[in-house]
Amino acid sequence: MRPLFTKIGFCTDFSENADQAFIVARDLAVQFGASIEIIHITTNLALSPPVHATYMPVEYDANFIEEITQAALKSIQENYVGKLPEGLLYNVNLESGYAATEILKIVEEKELDLLVMGSHGLTGIAHVLFGSTADRVVRKAACSVLTVRLRKS
């Protein structure tokens, strides 16, 4: 009989909530003998007019994009890969764009059985305009989604 989960996705924005979601994803992967797909989406600020119109140029310098990519990879290595048990299979997925859209693409491409992510999202007017990444992913994902609430210490 096939295990319930063989491919588990974990989404991170490097927040405290994502760190807690990682612990859940890692423990489930160990329990089920699953692999982990670590997912981080770098927001493409050029796609977000309220942000770039005020603060950022529409076109980015290639060095700036490379710096963001390298910083994200370093954070993934330090915060997550380095905390995986030896022998656990993993893959890093680093994309740029709208978080929910890119996450949903990865879920389908990698044929994930489960996606684990933090439950927090945008608040206030940003939530009204763009919606929550977690909300969109939960509604549209082709797999089960486990959202992890931030635990107060």
Short mmCIF file of N, CA and C in Angstrom, two decimals:
data_model
loop_
_atom_site.label_atom_id
_atom_site.label_comp_id
_atom_site.label_asym_id
_atom_site.label_seq_id
_atom_site.Cartn_x
_atom_site.Cartn_y
_atom_site.Cartn_z
N MET A 1 0.84 -1.18 0.00
CA MET A 1 0.00 0.00 0.00
C MET A 1 0.89 1.25 0.00
N ARG A 2 0.55 2.19 -0.84
CA ARG A 2 1.30 3.44 -0.97
C ARG A 2 1.09 4.31 0.27
N PRO A 3 2.17 4.92 0.79
CA PRO A 3 2.00 5.83 1.94
C PRO A 3 1.07 6.99 1.58
N LEU A 4 0.43 7.54 2.58
CA LEU A 4 -0.51 8.65 2.38
C LEU A 4 0.16 9.83 1.69
N PHE A 5 1.38 10.16 2.12
CA PHE A 5 2.11 11.28 1.53
C PHE A 5 3.49 10.81 1.10
N THR A 6 3.84 11.07 -0.16
CA THR A 6 5.19 10.75 -0.64
C THR A 6 5.96 12.00 -1.05
N LYS A 7 5.22 13.06 -1.39
CA LYS A 7 5.84 14.34 -1.77
C LYS A 7 5.13 15.45 -1.02
N ILE A 8 5.86 16.09 -0.12
CA ILE A 8 5.30 17.16 0.70
C ILE A 8 5.95 18.48 0.30
N GLY A 9 5.14 19.47 0.02
CA GLY A 9 5.64 20.80 -0.27
C GLY A 9 5.61 21.66 0.98
N PHE A 10 6.58 22.52 1.11
CA PHE A 10 6.65 23.46 2.23
C PHE A 10 6.93 24.84 1.66
N CYS A 11 6.04 25.79 1.96
CA CYS A 11 6.19 27.17 1.46
C CYS A 11 6.79 28.04 2.55
N THR A 12 7.73 28.88 2.17
CA THR A 12 8.32 29.78 3.15
C THR A 12 8.41 31.21 2.65
N ASP A 13 8.17 32.13 3.56
CA ASP A 13 8.44 33.55 3.34
C ASP A 13 9.46 34.01 4.38
N PHE A 14 10.06 33.04 5.07
CA PHE A 14 11.08 33.26 6.10
C PHE A 14 10.52 33.92 7.36
N SER A 15 9.23 33.85 7.56
CA SER A 15 8.60 34.41 8.76
C SER A 15 8.65 33.38 9.89
N GLU A 16 8.32 33.82 11.09
CA GLU A 16 8.24 32.91 12.23
C GLU A 16 7.18 31.85 11.97
N ASN A 17 6.07 32.25 11.35
CA ASN A 17 5.01 31.30 11.03
C ASN A 17 5.51 30.23 10.05
N ALA A 18 6.29 30.63 9.06
CA ALA A 18 6.85 29.67 8.11
C ALA A 18 7.81 28.71 8.81
N ASP A 19 8.58 29.23 9.77
CA ASP A 19 9.50 28.37 10.51
C ASP A 19 8.74 27.27 11.26
N GLN A 20 7.59 27.63 11.83
CA GLN A 20 6.78 26.63 12.52
C GLN A 20 6.17 25.63 11.53
N ALA A 21 5.76 26.12 10.37
CA ALA A 21 5.23 25.23 9.33
C ALA A 21 6.30 24.25 8.86
N PHE A 22 7.55 24.71 8.81
CA PHE A 22 8.66 23.83 8.41
C PHE A 22 8.78 22.65 9.35
N ILE A 23 8.68 22.89 10.64
CA ILE A 23 8.80 21.81 11.62
C ILE A 23 7.72 20.75 11.37
N VAL A 24 6.51 21.20 11.09
CA VAL A 24 5.41 20.27 10.79
C VAL A 24 5.70 19.50 9.51
N ALA A 25 6.11 20.20 8.45
CA ALA A 25 6.41 19.54 7.17
C ALA A 25 7.54 18.53 7.33
N ARG A 26 8.59 18.93 8.01
CA ARG A 26 9.74 18.03 8.22
C ARG A 26 9.32 16.78 8.99
N ASP A 27 8.56 16.98 10.08
CA ASP A 27 8.14 15.84 10.90
C ASP A 27 7.22 14.90 10.12
N LEU A 28 6.33 15.46 9.31
CA LEU A 28 5.46 14.62 8.48
C LEU A 28 6.26 13.85 7.44
N ALA A 29 7.25 14.51 6.84
CA ALA A 29 8.10 13.84 5.85
C ALA A 29 8.84 12.66 6.48
N VAL A 30 9.34 12.86 7.68
CA VAL A 30 10.03 11.77 8.38
C VAL A 30 9.04 10.64 8.68
N GLN A 31 7.87 11.00 9.19
CA GLN A 31 6.86 10.00 9.57
C GLN A 31 6.41 9.16 8.38
N PHE A 32 6.22 9.79 7.23
CA PHE A 32 5.71 9.08 6.06
C PHE A 32 6.80 8.64 5.08
N GLY A 33 8.04 8.98 5.36
CA GLY A 33 9.12 8.64 4.43
C GLY A 33 9.00 9.41 3.12
N ALA A 34 8.49 10.63 3.22
CA ALA A 34 8.26 11.48 2.04
C ALA A 34 9.45 12.38 1.76
N SER A 35 9.49 12.89 0.55
CA SER A 35 10.47 13.93 0.20
C SER A 35 9.82 15.29 0.43
N ILE A 36 10.66 16.33 0.51
CA ILE A 36 10.15 17.69 0.73
C ILE A 36 10.56 18.58 -0.44
N GLU A 37 9.60 19.34 -0.93
CA GLU A 37 9.84 20.40 -1.91
C GLU A 37 9.78 21.71 -1.14
N ILE A 38 10.92 22.38 -0.97
CA ILE A 38 10.96 23.67 -0.28
C ILE A 38 10.66 24.74 -1.32
N ILE A 39 9.65 25.57 -1.04
CA ILE A 39 9.17 26.54 -2.02
C ILE A 39 9.28 27.95 -1.46
N HIS A 40 9.93 28.83 -2.21
CA HIS A 40 9.96 30.26 -1.87
C HIS A 40 9.70 31.05 -3.14
N ILE A 41 8.77 31.97 -3.04
CA ILE A 41 8.44 32.82 -4.18
C ILE A 41 8.92 34.23 -3.88
N THR A 42 9.79 34.73 -4.74
CA THR A 42 10.23 36.11 -4.63
C THR A 42 9.22 36.96 -5.37
N THR A 43 8.61 37.88 -4.66
CA THR A 43 7.59 38.73 -5.26
C THR A 43 8.21 39.59 -6.34
N ASN A 44 7.60 39.57 -7.49
CA ASN A 44 8.04 40.41 -8.59
C ASN A 44 7.38 41.77 -8.40
N LEU A 45 8.11 42.71 -7.81
CA LEU A 45 7.54 44.01 -7.48
C LEU A 45 7.07 44.78 -8.70
N ALA A 46 7.61 44.45 -9.86
CA ALA A 46 7.17 45.13 -11.08
C ALA A 46 5.72 44.78 -11.42
N LEU A 47 5.23 43.67 -10.89
CA LEU A 47 3.84 43.26 -11.14
C LEU A 47 2.87 43.90 -10.16
N SER A 48 3.39 44.62 -9.20
CA SER A 48 2.57 45.17 -8.13
C SER A 48 2.59 46.70 -8.19
N PRO A 49 1.73 47.32 -9.00
CA PRO A 49 1.78 48.76 -9.23
C PRO A 49 1.79 49.63 -7.96
N PRO A 50 1.01 49.33 -6.92
CA PRO A 50 1.07 50.19 -5.74
C PRO A 50 2.46 50.27 -5.12
N VAL A 51 3.25 49.20 -5.28
CA VAL A 51 4.59 49.19 -4.71
C VAL A 51 5.57 49.88 -5.64
N HIS A 52 5.63 49.45 -6.90
CA HIS A 52 6.68 50.00 -7.76
C HIS A 52 6.42 51.45 -8.12
N ALA A 53 5.16 51.86 -8.15
CA ALA A 53 4.87 53.25 -8.50
C ALA A 53 5.42 54.21 -7.47
N THR A 54 5.53 53.75 -6.24
CA THR A 54 5.98 54.61 -5.17
C THR A 54 7.45 54.42 -4.84
N TYR A 55 7.91 53.17 -4.83
CA TYR A 55 9.22 52.89 -4.27
C TYR A 55 10.26 52.31 -5.21
N MET A 56 9.85 51.54 -6.20
CA MET A 56 10.83 50.78 -6.98
C MET A 56 10.67 51.05 -8.48
N PRO A 57 11.77 50.98 -9.21
CA PRO A 57 11.66 51.08 -10.67
C PRO A 57 11.02 49.81 -11.22
N VAL A 58 10.39 49.92 -12.37
CA VAL A 58 9.73 48.77 -12.97
C VAL A 58 10.75 47.73 -13.42
N GLU A 59 11.84 48.18 -14.00
CA GLU A 59 12.86 47.25 -14.45
C GLU A 59 13.97 47.19 -13.40
N TYR A 60 14.38 45.98 -13.10
CA TYR A 60 15.41 45.79 -12.09
C TYR A 60 16.76 45.55 -12.75
N ASP A 61 17.77 45.95 -12.06
CA ASP A 61 19.12 45.63 -12.46
C ASP A 61 19.33 44.13 -12.26
N ALA A 62 19.99 43.47 -13.19
CA ALA A 62 20.22 42.02 -13.10
C ALA A 62 20.97 41.67 -11.82
N ASN A 63 21.88 42.53 -11.37
CA ASN A 63 22.62 42.27 -10.14
C ASN A 63 21.69 42.28 -8.93
N PHE A 64 20.70 43.17 -8.93
CA PHE A 64 19.74 43.25 -7.83
C PHE A 64 18.95 41.95 -7.74
N ILE A 65 18.48 41.44 -8.86
CA ILE A 65 17.72 40.19 -8.88
C ILE A 65 18.60 39.03 -8.42
N GLU A 66 19.84 39.01 -8.87
CA GLU A 66 20.77 37.95 -8.46
C GLU A 66 21.04 38.01 -6.96
N GLU A 67 21.17 39.22 -6.40
CA GLU A 67 21.38 39.37 -4.95
C GLU A 67 20.20 38.82 -4.16
N ILE A 68 18.99 39.12 -4.62
CA ILE A 68 17.79 38.62 -3.94
C ILE A 68 17.75 37.09 -4.01
N THR A 69 18.05 36.55 -5.16
CA THR A 69 18.05 35.10 -5.35
C THR A 69 19.08 34.44 -4.44
N GLN A 70 20.29 34.97 -4.41
CA GLN A 70 21.34 34.39 -3.58
C GLN A 70 21.01 34.50 -2.09
N ALA A 71 20.43 35.63 -1.68
CA ALA A 71 20.03 35.80 -0.27
C ALA A 71 18.95 34.78 0.11
N ALA A 72 18.00 34.55 -0.79
CA ALA A 72 16.94 33.58 -0.52
C ALA A 72 17.51 32.17 -0.42
N LEU A 73 18.41 31.81 -1.34
CA LEU A 73 19.03 30.49 -1.30
C LEU A 73 19.84 30.29 -0.02
N LYS A 74 20.54 31.33 0.41
CA LYS A 74 21.31 31.24 1.65
C LYS A 74 20.39 31.04 2.84
N SER A 75 19.28 31.78 2.88
CA SER A 75 18.32 31.65 3.98
C SER A 75 17.69 30.26 3.99
N ILE A 76 17.37 29.73 2.82
CA ILE A 76 16.80 28.38 2.74
C ILE A 76 17.80 27.36 3.27
N GLN A 77 19.05 27.50 2.87
CA GLN A 77 20.09 26.57 3.33
C GLN A 77 20.23 26.63 4.85
N GLU A 78 20.34 27.83 5.39
CA GLU A 78 20.57 27.99 6.83
C GLU A 78 19.35 27.62 7.67
N ASN A 79 18.17 28.06 7.24
CA ASN A 79 16.98 27.90 8.07
C ASN A 79 16.26 26.57 7.90
N TYR A 80 16.45 25.91 6.76
CA TYR A 80 15.67 24.70 6.49
C TYR A 80 16.51 23.50 6.10
N VAL A 81 17.28 23.60 5.04
CA VAL A 81 18.05 22.45 4.57
C VAL A 81 18.98 21.94 5.66
N GLY A 82 19.62 22.86 6.36
CA GLY A 82 20.53 22.47 7.43
C GLY A 82 19.84 21.80 8.61
N LYS A 83 18.52 21.85 8.67
CA LYS A 83 17.75 21.26 9.77
C LYS A 83 17.00 19.99 9.35
N LEU A 84 17.26 19.54 8.13
CA LEU A 84 16.65 18.29 7.67
C LEU A 84 17.49 17.11 8.15
N PRO A 85 16.83 16.02 8.52
CA PRO A 85 17.61 14.84 8.92
C PRO A 85 18.38 14.27 7.73
N GLU A 86 19.50 13.69 8.02
CA GLU A 86 20.33 13.09 6.98
C GLU A 86 19.53 12.02 6.24
N GLY A 87 19.62 12.05 4.92
CA GLY A 87 18.94 11.06 4.11
C GLY A 87 17.56 11.47 3.62
N LEU A 88 16.99 12.52 4.19
CA LEU A 88 15.67 12.98 3.74
C LEU A 88 15.85 13.69 2.40
N LEU A 89 15.13 13.25 1.40
CA LEU A 89 15.24 13.84 0.07
C LEU A 89 14.52 15.17 0.02
N TYR A 90 15.15 16.16 -0.63
CA TYR A 90 14.53 17.48 -0.74
C TYR A 90 14.93 18.12 -2.06
N ASN A 91 14.16 19.13 -2.42
CA ASN A 91 14.45 19.93 -3.60
C ASN A 91 14.05 21.36 -3.27
N VAL A 92 14.80 22.33 -3.77
CA VAL A 92 14.50 23.75 -3.54
C VAL A 92 13.88 24.33 -4.80
N ASN A 93 12.74 24.99 -4.63
CA ASN A 93 12.04 25.66 -5.72
C ASN A 93 12.00 27.14 -5.43
N LEU A 94 12.74 27.92 -6.19
CA LEU A 94 12.79 29.37 -6.00
C LEU A 94 12.28 30.01 -7.28
N GLU A 95 11.12 30.66 -7.18
CA GLU A 95 10.49 31.28 -8.35
C GLU A 95 10.20 32.74 -8.05
N SER A 96 9.82 33.48 -9.09
CA SER A 96 9.47 34.88 -8.95
C SER A 96 8.10 35.10 -9.57
N GLY A 97 7.27 35.90 -8.91
CA GLY A 97 5.94 36.19 -9.43
C GLY A 97 4.95 36.33 -8.31
N TYR A 98 3.67 36.15 -8.64
CA TYR A 98 2.63 36.17 -7.63
C TYR A 98 2.71 34.87 -6.85
N ALA A 99 2.79 34.97 -5.53
CA ALA A 99 3.04 33.79 -4.70
C ALA A 99 2.03 32.67 -4.95
N ALA A 100 0.74 32.97 -4.85
CA ALA A 100 -0.27 31.91 -4.99
C ALA A 100 -0.18 31.23 -6.36
N THR A 101 -0.03 32.01 -7.40
CA THR A 101 0.04 31.45 -8.76
C THR A 101 1.24 30.53 -8.91
N GLU A 102 2.40 30.98 -8.45
CA GLU A 102 3.62 30.18 -8.58
C GLU A 102 3.57 28.93 -7.71
N ILE A 103 3.02 29.05 -6.51
CA ILE A 103 2.88 27.89 -5.62
C ILE A 103 1.99 26.84 -6.28
N LEU A 104 0.86 27.27 -6.83
CA LEU A 104 -0.06 26.34 -7.47
C LEU A 104 0.58 25.64 -8.67
N LYS A 105 1.41 26.36 -9.42
CA LYS A 105 2.13 25.73 -10.54
C LYS A 105 3.06 24.63 -10.04
N ILE A 106 3.79 24.93 -8.97
CA ILE A 106 4.73 23.95 -8.42
C ILE A 106 3.98 22.73 -7.89
N VAL A 107 2.85 22.95 -7.22
CA VAL A 107 2.04 21.83 -6.71
C VAL A 107 1.70 20.87 -7.85
N GLU A 108 1.29 21.41 -8.98
CA GLU A 108 0.91 20.55 -10.11
C GLU A 108 2.13 19.93 -10.79
N GLU A 109 3.17 20.73 -11.04
CA GLU A 109 4.36 20.22 -11.72
C GLU A 109 5.04 19.10 -10.93
N LYS A 110 5.10 19.26 -9.62
CA LYS A 110 5.79 18.29 -8.77
C LYS A 110 4.85 17.18 -8.28
N GLU A 111 3.56 17.30 -8.61
CA GLU A 111 2.55 16.32 -8.20
C GLU A 111 2.60 16.07 -6.69
N LEU A 112 2.53 17.16 -5.93
CA LEU A 112 2.60 17.07 -4.47
C LEU A 112 1.34 16.42 -3.90
N ASP A 113 1.53 15.67 -2.81
CA ASP A 113 0.42 15.04 -2.10
C ASP A 113 -0.11 15.95 -1.00
N LEU A 114 0.76 16.80 -0.47
CA LEU A 114 0.41 17.68 0.65
C LEU A 114 1.26 18.93 0.55
N LEU A 115 0.66 20.07 0.88
CA LEU A 115 1.38 21.33 0.94
C LEU A 115 1.22 21.88 2.34
N VAL A 116 2.32 22.27 2.97
CA VAL A 116 2.29 22.82 4.32
C VAL A 116 2.76 24.27 4.24
N MET A 117 1.97 25.17 4.83
CA MET A 117 2.32 26.59 4.79
C MET A 117 1.76 27.29 6.01
N GLY A 118 2.32 28.46 6.32
CA GLY A 118 1.81 29.28 7.41
C GLY A 118 0.44 29.82 7.07
N SER A 119 -0.36 30.07 8.09
CA SER A 119 -1.73 30.53 7.86
C SER A 119 -1.84 32.04 7.73
N HIS A 120 -0.81 32.77 8.15
CA HIS A 120 -0.92 34.22 8.11
C HIS A 120 -0.80 34.71 6.68
N GLY A 121 -1.30 35.92 6.45
CA GLY A 121 -1.23 36.48 5.10
C GLY A 121 -1.31 37.98 5.18
N LEU A 122 -1.66 38.58 4.07
CA LEU A 122 -1.79 40.03 4.04
C LEU A 122 -2.96 40.47 4.90
N THR A 123 -2.88 41.69 5.41
CA THR A 123 -3.95 42.21 6.25
C THR A 123 -4.40 43.56 5.72
N GLY A 124 -5.49 44.04 6.26
CA GLY A 124 -5.97 45.37 5.91
C GLY A 124 -6.36 45.50 4.46
N ILE A 125 -6.07 46.66 3.88
CA ILE A 125 -6.47 46.94 2.50
C ILE A 125 -5.76 46.03 1.50
N ALA A 126 -4.53 45.62 1.81
CA ALA A 126 -3.81 44.72 0.91
C ALA A 126 -4.56 43.39 0.78
N HIS A 127 -5.12 42.90 1.88
CA HIS A 127 -5.89 41.65 1.84
C HIS A 127 -7.13 41.81 0.98
N VAL A 128 -7.79 42.96 1.10
CA VAL A 128 -8.99 43.22 0.31
C VAL A 128 -8.64 43.26 -1.18
N LEU A 129 -7.53 43.91 -1.53
CA LEU A 129 -7.15 44.06 -2.93
C LEU A 129 -6.57 42.79 -3.54
N PHE A 130 -5.74 42.09 -2.81
CA PHE A 130 -5.00 40.97 -3.38
C PHE A 130 -5.40 39.61 -2.83
N GLY A 131 -6.05 39.58 -1.67
CA GLY A 131 -6.40 38.31 -1.04
C GLY A 131 -5.20 37.68 -0.38
N SER A 132 -5.43 36.68 0.38
CA SER A 132 -4.37 35.99 1.10
C SER A 132 -3.81 34.86 0.24
N THR A 133 -2.51 34.75 0.24
CA THR A 133 -1.86 33.66 -0.50
C THR A 133 -2.37 32.32 0.00
N ALA A 134 -2.41 32.14 1.32
CA ALA A 134 -2.88 30.87 1.88
C ALA A 134 -4.32 30.59 1.47
N ASP A 135 -5.18 31.61 1.52
CA ASP A 135 -6.58 31.42 1.13
C ASP A 135 -6.69 30.93 -0.31
N ARG A 136 -5.97 31.57 -1.21
CA ARG A 136 -6.03 31.18 -2.63
C ARG A 136 -5.50 29.77 -2.85
N VAL A 137 -4.40 29.47 -2.20
CA VAL A 137 -3.80 28.15 -2.38
C VAL A 137 -4.73 27.07 -1.84
N VAL A 138 -5.31 27.29 -0.66
CA VAL A 138 -6.23 26.31 -0.08
C VAL A 138 -7.40 26.04 -1.03
N ARG A 139 -7.93 27.09 -1.63
CA ARG A 139 -9.10 26.94 -2.50
C ARG A 139 -8.77 26.28 -3.84
N LYS A 140 -7.56 26.47 -4.35
CA LYS A 140 -7.28 26.04 -5.72
C LYS A 140 -6.26 24.90 -5.87
N ALA A 141 -5.62 24.51 -4.80
CA ALA A 141 -4.57 23.50 -4.91
C ALA A 141 -5.12 22.14 -5.30
N ALA A 142 -4.33 21.41 -6.08
CA ALA A 142 -4.70 20.06 -6.51
C ALA A 142 -4.37 19.01 -5.46
N CYS A 143 -3.90 19.45 -4.29
CA CYS A 143 -3.58 18.52 -3.21
C CYS A 143 -4.14 19.08 -1.90
N SER A 144 -4.04 18.29 -0.85
CA SER A 144 -4.44 18.77 0.47
C SER A 144 -3.46 19.84 0.92
N VAL A 145 -3.97 20.82 1.67
CA VAL A 145 -3.14 21.91 2.17
C VAL A 145 -3.31 21.98 3.69
N LEU A 146 -2.19 21.96 4.38
CA LEU A 146 -2.20 22.09 5.83
C LEU A 146 -1.66 23.47 6.17
N THR A 147 -2.50 24.31 6.76
CA THR A 147 -2.03 25.63 7.18
C THR A 147 -1.72 25.57 8.67
N VAL A 148 -0.59 26.13 9.03
CA VAL A 148 -0.10 26.09 10.41
C VAL A 148 -0.23 27.47 11.01
N ARG A 149 -0.93 27.55 12.12
CA ARG A 149 -1.08 28.83 12.82
C ARG A 149 0.17 29.14 13.63
N LEU A 150 0.45 30.42 13.75
CA LEU A 150 1.58 30.86 14.56
C LEU A 150 1.25 30.61 16.02
N ARG A 151 2.09 29.84 16.68
CA ARG A 151 1.90 29.56 18.11
C ARG A 151 2.59 30.63 18.92
N LYS A 152 1.87 31.15 19.87
CA LYS A 152 2.46 32.14 20.78
C LYS A 152 3.32 31.41 21.79
N SER A 153 4.51 31.93 22.02
CA SER A 153 5.44 31.28 22.96
C SER A 153 5.01 31.48 24.38
#
